[in-house]
Amino acid sequence: MVNAAIAIILCAAYTAACVCFGGLLIRALAWRSVRRPEVPASMRLATAVAMGQGVLACVWQMVGVFGVFHFWLAAGLLAGLAIAGAVFTYRLSDGLAGEIRAAIRRIIELSWPWKILVCLLGIQLVFLFVSVFSPPRGDSAMTYMVMARMMAAIGRLIPMPGYEVFMQAGQQGEMHYAALMLLGSDMAAKLLAWPNVLADCVLLAGLAGAAGLGGRAKLLAVVMLLTSTAFTFIAVDGKVDAFSIGMAFCAFYWAFKAGFADGSGSLRLAGLLAGLAVISKLTYVGSVAPCALAIAIFGVFFGDDQPTGGRIRKAAWTVAVFGFWFALACLPQVVKNAVLFAAPLAPVVVGPEWQQVHVAMPNLSLTWQLVLKWPIFPFFGRIGQYGNISMLVLAFLPLVLLLPRRRPALGSGLFRLTLASLIGLAAYGVGFFYMYQTRHFMPTILLLILPAAAGAERICLAESRPRILSAGVLAVSMISLLAILAYEAPEAARSARYAAGLTSHQALAGPSCRMAEAVNAAARPGERVFIAHEFRYWLRGDLLATSPGMKEAKILAQLPDDGRRWEKLYEMGVRFVMFDDKMRPSGRSGLAIVRVANDFFLPDRSLDMAKKPDWMRFVPIFSEAGHFAYRIEAAGEAATRGDK
């Protein structure tokens, strides 16, 4: 319970510092644009969250690259940013209390079925909050939080062994995780996803309001977001997509505002935030960037009244300003890759030292099946895409046909946002057709929530008795929320017990955690661990940083047999090996590794314990549920260690 309370306080303080930093940045870049009366205070603060976190992550990245990522520097910088930006953030919050009172008043005025829907939505938010306390799992225990743990432990950012190619992409959420771990709480690091979930909800509702949608549509939009398992899974697992989704939503919002008065400040925000979103998740370059730019250009042509020639010139200016700030956001990524990999344009252009030798080719047969099943598979697919978009979106989209027509169609903000979403999805389909997981283009497809919410709201407000369709909208929304609550309840209960100190992290994290802790206890400083196991989060930070990676794997691949490979590992200082059954070829016993490192596949190489040199022995230190760890010793070494 004490750890959870400390995590909440630290996470809240860190978020406040990010918001204040965001306020400071807004004051420098787009104060008049953000302070316009039509911009709600909630959107100003959500923008400050996205801006502050995005730029602060770049600061942490540079601090890590140059090896000065230390406690007092981080704490002092956060305190300074909080003090410097507090006044501006306070001014950005003007009107927030009125917005909250108005929202409460509108909820009170709703009919009882709508109030029940609001209550279910509140319970879902509570479940997500509690679930975030659970230990890292899935991809976060494999890469994202592992990278942060390693950086916090050694005080600098280095290529993570075994994931060097992955490290060539940008890091945003990982940098915040590392900062909070450095400040003393791994739990607070994972909890940071929660403020971003709230900001994502606010930003989606703000986009709905900008498009002219009413209160019920905003409520239904948030319901559709929080019943999308593609979103809720990443919110509680420790992945970093919640950060990038918020920056993308924010880029869409300010791109939409850029076509109106004083659009230069809005354009600066849109370009910078789109660039930060792309750095956070590189695949967004194929969907978020074209979508945000399309929204901005549409706004130029239909947001104000100018002659055609003036609109064309303004469109060219829009592209130039957007592109400049987009490129500026990418600059820290270029510096990081230049220092760590001697390849500023990695992962697009990279030298042979850091290239994968074996790259899995896209499954073109599966890709073609997905093309034929579009747009169904992001909503109902079971092909490893890590969750689905809410089925409510598909259920409500046909109701768009009942919306009143506007001429010209592009004069409608809702139509422009929807068309830009489709443009972004089409661009992604052309450039990244083989990366079908929904998370790679999630912000763009989530924009389709807006027309679905608009159609549902239209039915609820305009349908006459017996109001069957509006009752259906409420019924399926409640059923969807109840279904996801039933699905999440066991996880929320486990997380609540863990946060209260009634369950240990070893019990929740499973044998991966217990194996890593056994190695932590046995390994001395300077000894290296050969890791043939995906979920390495619980390993000590110094062991993570010194484990063999791509360079060592290439050396091993050139050796003629297993005995020589074991000898080489020992020469490299490797004294422990940990692995699981997934790394064994079928029918093989002992350690027979077919994947030495995540970014370096060796389909025709192995490491068989039965083929070790005669002078080497393996001392078991952990064996449970297909997870194994051994200490590697030479003859007579046990006596020098003081072991039996």
XYZ file of C-alpha atoms in Angstrom:
644
model
C 0.000 0.000 0.000
C 2.838 2.388 0.833
C 4.527 1.707 -2.508
C 1.283 2.427 -4.335
C 0.781 5.702 -2.456
C 4.349 6.789 -3.234
C 3.819 5.859 -6.880
C 0.629 7.939 -7.099
C 2.288 10.985 -5.522
C 5.401 10.726 -7.681
C 3.382 10.158 -10.848
C 1.160 13.154 -10.041
C 4.175 15.393 -9.374
C 5.887 14.263 -12.576
C 2.729 14.853 -14.621
C 2.375 18.319 -13.098
C 5.965 19.123 -14.109
C 5.210 17.929 -17.656
C 2.086 20.104 -17.805
C 4.021 23.139 -16.587
C 6.749 22.503 -19.145
C 4.051 22.198 -21.793
C 2.599 25.540 -20.672
C 6.031 27.104 -21.020
C 6.418 25.705 -24.539
C 2.953 26.882 -25.546
C 3.800 30.357 -24.285
C 6.833 30.362 -26.580
C 5.246 28.825 -29.678
C 1.508 29.415 -29.892
C 0.169 31.454 -26.991
C -2.414 33.455 -28.951
C -3.647 30.417 -30.861
C -4.108 28.301 -27.755
C -5.659 31.130 -25.745
C -8.420 31.804 -28.260
C -11.832 31.856 -26.535
C -13.213 28.957 -28.576
C -10.471 26.602 -27.329
C -11.723 24.860 -24.152
C -9.483 24.958 -21.104
C -9.471 21.154 -21.037
C -7.981 21.091 -24.532
C -5.358 23.656 -23.562
C -4.229 21.534 -20.625
C -4.349 18.314 -22.666
C -2.164 20.065 -25.229
C 0.228 21.059 -22.446
C 0.406 17.409 -21.368
C 1.254 16.233 -24.887
C 3.731 19.044 -25.539
C 5.450 18.779 -22.184
C 5.827 15.010 -22.303
C 6.893 14.960 -25.942
C 9.653 17.543 -25.626
C 10.751 16.388 -22.169
C 11.254 12.877 -23.560
C 13.610 14.386 -26.146
C 15.495 16.127 -23.322
C 15.846 12.862 -21.393
C 17.003 11.160 -24.572
C 19.800 13.678 -25.110
C 20.773 13.539 -21.438
C 20.954 9.745 -21.696
C 22.882 9.728 -24.958
C 25.601 11.885 -23.438
C 25.730 9.813 -20.243
C 24.581 12.305 -17.602
C 21.232 10.749 -16.703
C 21.535 11.138 -12.932
C 19.096 11.579 -10.052
C 19.894 15.143 -9.032
C 19.966 16.401 -12.599
C 16.547 14.865 -13.294
C 15.009 16.085 -10.036
C 16.430 19.587 -10.440
C 15.329 19.869 -14.051
C 11.783 18.783 -13.220
C 11.579 21.247 -10.328
C 12.900 24.070 -12.500
C 10.461 23.346 -15.315
C 7.551 23.173 -12.867
C 8.434 26.557 -11.384
C 9.129 28.226 -14.745
C 5.878 27.090 -16.343
C 3.470 27.224 -13.405
C 2.155 30.739 -14.127
C 1.494 30.010 -17.795
C -0.184 26.707 -16.997
C -2.423 28.454 -14.484
C -3.477 30.924 -17.168
C -4.174 28.058 -19.577
C -6.560 26.584 -17.018
C -8.819 29.664 -17.075
C -12.383 28.409 -17.436
C -11.663 24.810 -16.431
C -13.814 25.000 -13.310
C -16.694 26.331 -15.398
C -16.299 23.479 -17.882
C -16.405 20.941 -15.067
C -19.503 22.529 -13.543
C -21.221 22.623 -16.940
C -20.376 18.959 -17.567
C -21.778 17.947 -14.172
C -24.903 19.966 -14.851
C -25.419 18.275 -18.222
C -24.991 14.837 -16.631
C -27.598 15.699 -13.990
C -30.000 16.756 -16.735
C -29.606 13.476 -18.637
C -32.267 10.799 -18.477
C -31.625 7.816 -16.234
C -30.450 5.440 -19.005
C -27.786 7.974 -19.983
C -26.800 8.430 -16.341
C -26.325 4.682 -16.046
C -24.090 4.797 -19.118
C -22.000 7.540 -17.483
C -21.694 5.452 -14.305
C -20.534 2.413 -16.287
C -17.983 4.582 -18.049
C -16.726 5.822 -14.684
C -16.360 2.250 -13.443
C -14.374 1.401 -16.568
C -11.991 4.289 -15.856
C -11.563 3.071 -12.275
C -10.859 -0.480 -13.496
C -8.219 0.824 -15.894
C -6.627 2.899 -13.136
C -6.412 -0.067 -10.773
C -5.149 -2.396 -13.519
C -2.225 -0.095 -14.292
C -0.668 -1.041 -10.924
C 0.008 -4.589 -12.129
C 3.626 -5.545 -12.935
C 4.808 -5.089 -16.544
C 3.816 -7.820 -18.956
C 3.861 -8.572 -22.653
C 5.849 -6.203 -24.844
C 6.609 -3.848 -21.949
C 8.361 -6.643 -20.033
C 10.198 -7.502 -23.240
C 11.374 -4.099 -24.463
C 9.813 -0.793 -23.396
C 10.228 -0.919 -19.640
C 13.348 -3.054 -19.967
C 15.045 -0.255 -21.869
C 13.964 2.210 -19.186
C 15.182 -0.031 -16.362
C 18.573 -0.405 -18.007
C 18.926 3.333 -18.650
C 17.972 4.252 -15.091
C 20.438 1.710 -13.672
C 23.516 2.720 -15.679
C 22.771 6.449 -16.111
C 23.012 6.573 -19.872
C 21.227 5.457 -23.030
C 22.929 2.662 -24.968
C 21.733 0.166 -27.599
C 19.843 -2.464 -25.651
C 21.569 -5.828 -26.254
C 19.430 -8.054 -28.435
C 17.175 -5.166 -29.466
C 19.605 -2.880 -31.269
C 17.477 -2.591 -34.416
C 14.425 -1.822 -32.298
C 16.404 0.926 -30.530
C 16.990 2.685 -33.851
C 13.356 3.795 -33.764
C 12.349 6.644 -31.492
C 11.723 6.514 -27.772
C 9.187 8.683 -25.966
C 7.316 6.816 -23.254
C 10.437 4.806 -22.457
C 12.262 7.993 -21.481
C 9.553 8.940 -18.983
C 9.605 5.427 -17.553
C 13.365 5.716 -17.105
C 13.058 9.105 -15.384
C 10.502 7.826 -12.883
C 12.559 4.704 -12.202
C 15.560 6.950 -11.640
C 13.493 8.959 -9.155
C 12.787 5.779 -7.241
C 9.556 4.067 -8.313
C 9.074 1.460 -11.022
C 5.381 1.405 -10.146
C 5.082 5.151 -10.786
C 6.647 4.627 -14.204
C 3.935 2.219 -15.276
C 1.268 4.371 -13.603
C 2.192 7.274 -15.897
C 0.041 5.662 -18.572
C -3.047 6.675 -16.568
C -2.796 10.485 -17.004
C -2.260 9.815 -20.684
C -5.423 7.712 -20.869
C -7.367 10.635 -19.379
C -5.694 13.080 -21.778
C -6.545 10.818 -24.741
C -10.203 10.797 -23.676
C -10.237 14.602 -23.334
C -8.542 15.062 -26.709
C -10.974 12.758 -28.510
C -13.925 14.589 -26.930
C -12.291 17.894 -27.904
C -11.951 16.740 -31.511
C -15.627 15.816 -31.445
C -16.506 19.281 -30.150
C -14.347 20.955 -32.810
C -16.218 18.979 -35.463
C -19.533 20.316 -34.157
C -20.694 17.285 -32.186
C -22.748 17.647 -29.010
C -22.487 16.290 -25.491
C -24.003 12.876 -26.211
C -21.673 12.347 -29.146
C -18.668 13.209 -26.978
C -19.839 10.733 -24.346
C -20.364 7.999 -26.945
C -16.953 8.744 -28.488
C -15.252 8.139 -25.136
C -17.340 4.975 -24.649
C -16.140 3.696 -28.032
C -12.540 4.524 -27.139
C -12.683 2.744 -23.773
C -14.430 -0.322 -25.197
C -11.656 -0.714 -27.791
C -9.359 -3.415 -26.428
C -6.680 -2.176 -28.834
C -6.573 0.914 -26.614
C -7.275 -0.557 -23.162
C -4.678 -3.322 -23.500
C -1.876 -0.836 -24.145
C -3.181 1.390 -21.338
C -2.568 -1.239 -18.647
C 0.285 -3.355 -20.008
C 3.040 -0.751 -19.854
C 3.322 -0.162 -23.582
C 4.017 3.377 -24.782
C 1.211 3.837 -27.310
C -0.936 5.886 -24.920
C 1.714 8.628 -25.153
C 1.862 8.611 -28.948
C -1.922 8.443 -29.382
C -2.341 11.604 -27.308
C 0.269 13.474 -29.347
C -1.412 12.331 -32.571
C -4.874 13.420 -31.388
C -3.385 16.766 -30.372
C -1.762 17.153 -33.799
C -5.118 16.452 -35.453
C -6.844 19.039 -33.288
C -4.400 21.866 -33.979
C -4.182 20.960 -37.656
C -7.968 21.350 -37.714
C -7.681 24.757 -36.036
C -4.907 25.895 -38.391
C -7.323 26.942 -41.131
C -8.827 29.665 -38.988
C -7.580 33.000 -37.657
C -3.974 33.083 -36.448
C -3.290 29.662 -37.887
C 0.518 29.888 -37.767
C 0.671 29.036 -34.050
C -1.721 26.151 -34.537
C 0.376 24.905 -37.453
C 3.522 24.976 -35.366
C 1.825 22.868 -32.723
C 0.400 20.469 -35.316
C 3.733 19.905 -37.043
C 5.704 19.535 -33.816
C 3.193 17.172 -32.222
C 2.869 15.077 -35.388
C 6.653 14.749 -35.474
C 6.795 13.761 -31.811
C 4.053 11.181 -32.383
C 5.989 9.691 -35.295
C 9.195 9.565 -33.251
C 7.251 7.829 -30.499
C 5.951 5.214 -32.958
C 7.688 5.175 -36.309
C 4.859 3.506 -38.231
C 2.748 6.628 -37.628
C 4.738 8.251 -40.440
C 2.467 6.372 -42.840
C -0.838 7.319 -41.215
C -0.668 10.132 -38.641
C 1.577 12.458 -40.657
C -0.493 12.404 -43.886
C -3.730 12.561 -41.892
C -2.648 15.651 -39.904
C -1.320 17.381 -43.020
C -4.536 16.629 -44.912
C -6.591 18.128 -42.067
C -4.480 21.295 -42.128
C -4.725 21.670 -45.920
C -8.478 21.085 -45.872
C -8.741 23.822 -43.277
C -6.886 26.236 -45.563
C -9.341 25.696 -48.394
C -12.514 25.623 -46.354
C -11.714 27.342 -43.051
C -11.728 30.877 -44.388
C -12.923 32.889 -47.374
C -10.094 33.682 -49.798
C -9.603 33.709 -53.588
C -8.326 30.459 -55.074
C -4.825 31.849 -55.674
C -4.546 32.965 -52.072
C -5.658 29.550 -50.859
C -3.033 27.790 -52.962
C -0.303 30.044 -51.608
C -1.549 29.486 -48.080
C -1.635 25.721 -48.679
C 2.018 25.814 -49.779
C 2.863 27.848 -46.676
C 0.957 25.322 -44.566
C 3.008 22.434 -45.947
C 6.251 24.349 -45.389
C 5.490 25.339 -41.789
C 4.113 21.910 -40.905
C 7.131 20.211 -42.477
C 9.647 22.449 -40.710
C 8.261 21.787 -37.237
C 7.770 18.112 -38.040
C 11.446 17.875 -39.013
C 12.486 19.823 -35.910
C 10.713 17.269 -33.715
C 12.751 14.527 -35.405
C 16.114 16.217 -34.757
C 16.809 14.555 -31.357
C 16.148 11.195 -32.981
C 18.747 11.992 -35.647
C 21.286 13.007 -33.002
C 20.622 9.878 -30.942
C 21.124 7.534 -33.890
C 24.204 9.434 -35.025
C 25.838 9.007 -31.607
C 24.749 5.447 -30.830
C 24.760 3.873 -34.290
C 26.776 6.293 -36.477
C 23.672 6.334 -38.678
C 21.662 9.579 -38.365
C 18.913 8.324 -40.681
C 18.480 4.948 -38.999
C 16.453 2.822 -39.212
C 15.851 3.915 -42.839
C 19.562 4.072 -43.673
C 21.960 2.125 -41.456
C 25.422 0.639 -41.814
C 26.084 -3.114 -42.090
C 27.225 -3.323 -38.462
C 23.663 -2.802 -37.218
C 21.674 -4.471 -39.981
C 19.697 -7.635 -39.454
C 21.204 -10.552 -41.317
C 17.924 -12.411 -41.524
C 14.761 -10.349 -41.939
C 11.385 -12.072 -41.903
C 9.510 -11.311 -45.121
C 5.901 -10.106 -45.016
C 3.241 -12.772 -45.216
C 1.738 -11.638 -48.511
C -0.991 -14.285 -48.415
C -2.185 -13.049 -45.013
C -1.868 -9.441 -46.154
C -4.093 -10.111 -49.163
C -6.676 -11.781 -46.926
C -6.650 -8.709 -44.677
C -7.136 -6.395 -47.647
C -10.194 -8.391 -48.658
C -11.518 -8.290 -45.092
C -11.020 -4.538 -44.648
C -12.531 -2.774 -42.752
C -13.643 -5.715 -40.628
C -10.364 -7.112 -39.299
C -9.383 -4.147 -37.031
C -12.728 -4.628 -35.273
C -13.111 -8.401 -35.101
C -9.758 -9.873 -36.145
C -7.840 -12.448 -34.129
C -4.505 -12.303 -35.943
C -2.189 -11.058 -33.217
C -3.012 -7.369 -33.573
C -3.128 -6.897 -29.784
C -6.774 -5.956 -29.350
C -9.549 -4.605 -31.527
C -11.381 -1.360 -32.179
C -14.804 -1.252 -30.508
C -17.559 -2.956 -32.453
C -19.702 0.072 -31.588
C -17.882 2.000 -34.305
C -19.079 -0.425 -36.976
C -22.524 -0.580 -35.387
C -22.991 3.215 -35.433
C -21.244 4.130 -38.691
C -24.288 3.372 -40.915
C -26.201 6.015 -38.941
C -24.017 8.635 -40.668
C -26.414 8.351 -43.592
C -29.052 10.042 -41.443
C -26.953 13.170 -40.817
C -28.078 16.335 -42.615
C -26.118 17.062 -45.794
C -23.911 20.110 -46.099
C -22.860 21.721 -49.376
C -20.024 21.703 -50.088
C -19.271 18.534 -48.167
C -15.777 19.728 -47.278
C -17.352 22.678 -45.524
C -18.236 20.241 -42.736
C -15.526 19.801 -40.124
C -16.741 16.267 -39.441
C -16.449 15.366 -43.114
C -12.930 16.815 -43.322
C -11.749 14.834 -40.302
C -13.335 11.646 -41.645
C -11.851 12.121 -45.110
C -8.424 12.850 -43.629
C -8.690 9.657 -41.583
C -9.416 7.653 -44.729
C -6.511 9.332 -46.522
C -4.186 8.420 -43.659
C -5.391 4.822 -43.641
C -4.977 4.559 -47.410
C -1.453 5.993 -47.218
C -0.583 3.512 -44.494
C -2.027 0.650 -46.539
C 0.222 1.541 -49.464
C 3.442 2.041 -47.496
C 3.087 -0.425 -44.618
C 0.675 -3.040 -45.924
C 2.594 -5.878 -44.240
C 2.306 -4.358 -40.722
C -1.324 -5.108 -40.090
C -1.489 -4.725 -36.298
C -4.025 -2.051 -35.406
C -1.674 -0.295 -32.990
C 0.538 0.807 -35.881
C -2.170 3.129 -37.245
C -4.487 3.420 -34.245
C -4.923 7.228 -33.911
C -5.984 7.486 -37.543
C -8.563 4.720 -37.409
C -9.839 6.024 -34.071
C -10.918 9.199 -35.901
C -13.686 7.077 -37.427
C -15.247 7.156 -33.967
C -16.327 10.743 -34.702
C -18.749 10.084 -37.588
C -20.063 7.028 -35.739
C -20.723 9.138 -32.631
C -22.321 11.889 -34.727
C -24.731 9.436 -36.335
C -25.649 7.889 -32.998
C -26.242 11.311 -31.459
C -28.446 12.316 -34.381
C -30.656 9.290 -33.813
C -30.882 9.941 -30.074
C -31.922 13.578 -30.555
C -34.078 13.451 -33.676
C -35.896 10.119 -33.563
C -39.578 10.287 -32.722
C -41.462 7.721 -30.686
C -41.215 4.765 -30.166
C -37.459 5.661 -30.363
C -36.339 2.117 -31.072
C -33.023 3.091 -32.662
C -32.025 5.456 -29.873
C -32.864 2.767 -27.323
C -30.688 0.405 -29.350
C -27.788 2.883 -29.249
C -27.975 3.017 -25.468
C -28.471 -0.736 -25.104
C -25.483 -1.807 -27.204
C -23.304 0.846 -25.560
C -24.193 -0.486 -22.113
C -23.722 -4.088 -23.209
C -20.266 -3.258 -24.604
C -19.219 -1.553 -21.386
C -20.579 -4.391 -19.255
C -18.758 -6.941 -21.423
C -15.395 -5.209 -21.129
C -15.930 -4.651 -17.391
C -16.557 -8.373 -16.940
C -13.413 -9.112 -18.938
C -11.256 -6.674 -16.961
C -12.630 -7.378 -13.478
C -10.280 -10.316 -12.666
C -7.206 -8.323 -13.748
C -8.370 -5.284 -11.770
C -8.869 -7.466 -8.690
C -5.360 -8.949 -8.991
C -3.848 -5.500 -9.475
C -5.752 -4.128 -6.487
C -4.362 -6.903 -4.294
C -0.875 -6.187 -5.594
C -1.196 -2.434 -4.992
C -2.436 -3.139 -1.460
C 0.582 -5.345 -0.758
C -1.467 -8.534 -0.475
C 0.208 -10.218 -3.461
C 3.871 -10.222 -4.431
C 5.194 -9.276 -7.827
C 6.759 -12.739 -8.072
C 3.317 -14.312 -7.878
C 1.869 -12.061 -10.582
C 4.847 -11.908 -12.931
C 5.378 -15.674 -12.956
C 8.491 -17.767 -13.598
C 10.150 -15.091 -15.769
C 10.435 -12.885 -12.703
C 11.573 -15.657 -10.377
C 14.202 -16.837 -12.862
C 15.597 -13.312 -13.278
C 15.741 -12.775 -9.521
C 17.619 -16.047 -9.071
C 20.208 -14.820 -11.555
C 20.306 -11.398 -9.866
C 21.146 -13.044 -6.544
C 23.861 -15.272 -8.003
C 25.587 -12.885 -10.435
C 28.424 -10.720 -9.200
C 29.213 -7.260 -10.624
C 31.000 -7.568 -13.948
C 29.625 -10.996 -14.808
C 27.514 -11.284 -17.945
C 24.298 -13.182 -18.635
C 23.448 -14.793 -21.947
C 19.691 -14.172 -22.326
C 17.625 -16.467 -24.517
C 14.328 -15.344 -23.041
C 11.968 -12.600 -24.157
C 10.668 -11.226 -20.864
C 13.786 -9.874 -19.173
C 12.372 -6.905 -17.254
C 13.178 -8.268 -13.789
C 16.866 -8.756 -14.505
C 19.271 -6.314 -12.855
C 19.985 -3.181 -14.876
C 23.750 -3.776 -15.088
C 23.154 -7.343 -16.289
C 20.744 -6.103 -18.948
C 23.288 -3.578 -20.190
C 26.158 -6.069 -20.447
C 24.313 -9.071 -21.887
C 25.503 -10.226 -25.333
C 23.669 -8.640 -28.234
C 23.818 -8.358 -31.984
C 27.589 -7.937 -32.293
C 28.254 -11.024 -30.181
C 25.576 -12.978 -32.033
C 27.293 -12.276 -35.340
C 30.579 -13.535 -33.911
C 28.900 -16.709 -32.651
C 27.276 -17.298 -36.035
C 30.684 -17.459 -37.699
C 32.002 -20.233 -35.440
C 31.830 -23.794 -36.772
C 30.258 -25.697 -33.867
C 28.535 -25.433 -30.509
C 31.674 -26.170 -28.516
C 33.489 -23.208 -30.009
C 30.460 -20.988 -29.398
C 30.380 -21.943 -25.716
C 34.096 -21.231 -25.429
C 33.657 -17.849 -27.075
C 30.854 -16.904 -24.710
C 33.040 -17.797 -21.750
C 35.858 -15.681 -23.184
C 33.388 -12.791 -23.434
C 32.783 -12.987 -19.683
C 29.426 -14.772 -19.850
C 28.923 -16.712 -16.616
C 25.154 -17.265 -16.667
C 22.611 -18.385 -19.208
C 18.828 -18.103 -18.899
C 16.289 -19.419 -21.385
C 12.847 -20.905 -21.807
C 11.268 -23.716 -23.792
C 10.282 -21.383 -26.634
C 13.959 -21.172 -27.627
C 14.290 -24.916 -28.176
C 13.759 -26.688 -31.495
C 11.160 -29.415 -31.174
C 12.571 -32.677 -29.932
C 15.737 -31.162 -28.464
C 16.718 -31.283 -24.811
C 18.822 -28.940 -22.758
C 19.716 -25.532 -24.141
C 19.430 -25.460 -27.917
C 18.906 -21.832 -28.799
C 17.570 -20.971 -32.218
C 17.181 -17.252 -31.526
C 20.248 -15.685 -30.001
C 18.915 -12.127 -30.026
C 15.595 -10.605 -30.902
C 17.009 -8.572 -33.782
C 19.342 -11.275 -35.054
C 17.796 -14.552 -36.131
C 19.941 -17.656 -36.574
C 17.776 -20.291 -38.246
C 20.710 -22.674 -38.780
C 22.661 -22.116 -35.545
C 22.209 -23.394 -32.015
C 23.822 -23.674 -28.623
C 23.450 -27.202 -27.321
C 24.469 -27.834 -23.716
C 25.372 -31.418 -24.564
C 28.095 -30.153 -26.904
C 29.922 -27.990 -24.413
C 33.708 -28.258 -23.984
C 34.897 -30.909 -21.527
C 36.300 -28.335 -19.127
C 32.973 -26.494 -18.812
C 30.049 -27.377 -16.588
C 26.551 -25.970 -16.066
C 25.320 -25.527 -12.502
C 21.508 -25.207 -12.332
C 20.240 -22.275 -10.279
C 16.599 -22.176 -11.466
C 14.142 -24.561 -13.087
C 10.399 -23.978 -13.186
C 7.631 -24.269 -15.774
C 9.939 -24.440 -18.771
C 12.225 -21.646 -17.528
C 15.865 -22.484 -16.791
C 18.957 -20.654 -15.549
C 22.465 -22.044 -15.213
C 25.790 -20.769 -13.975
C 28.666 -21.520 -16.356
C 31.820 -22.679 -14.594
C 35.256 -23.888 -15.567
C 36.949 -26.737 -13.727
C 37.887 -25.660 -10.200
C 36.015 -22.362 -10.398
C 33.433 -23.297 -7.754
C 36.117 -23.281 -5.055
C 37.234 -19.780 -5.968
C 33.653 -18.554 -5.782
C 33.094 -20.137 -2.395
C 30.205 -22.217 -3.776
C 29.487 -25.862 -3.148
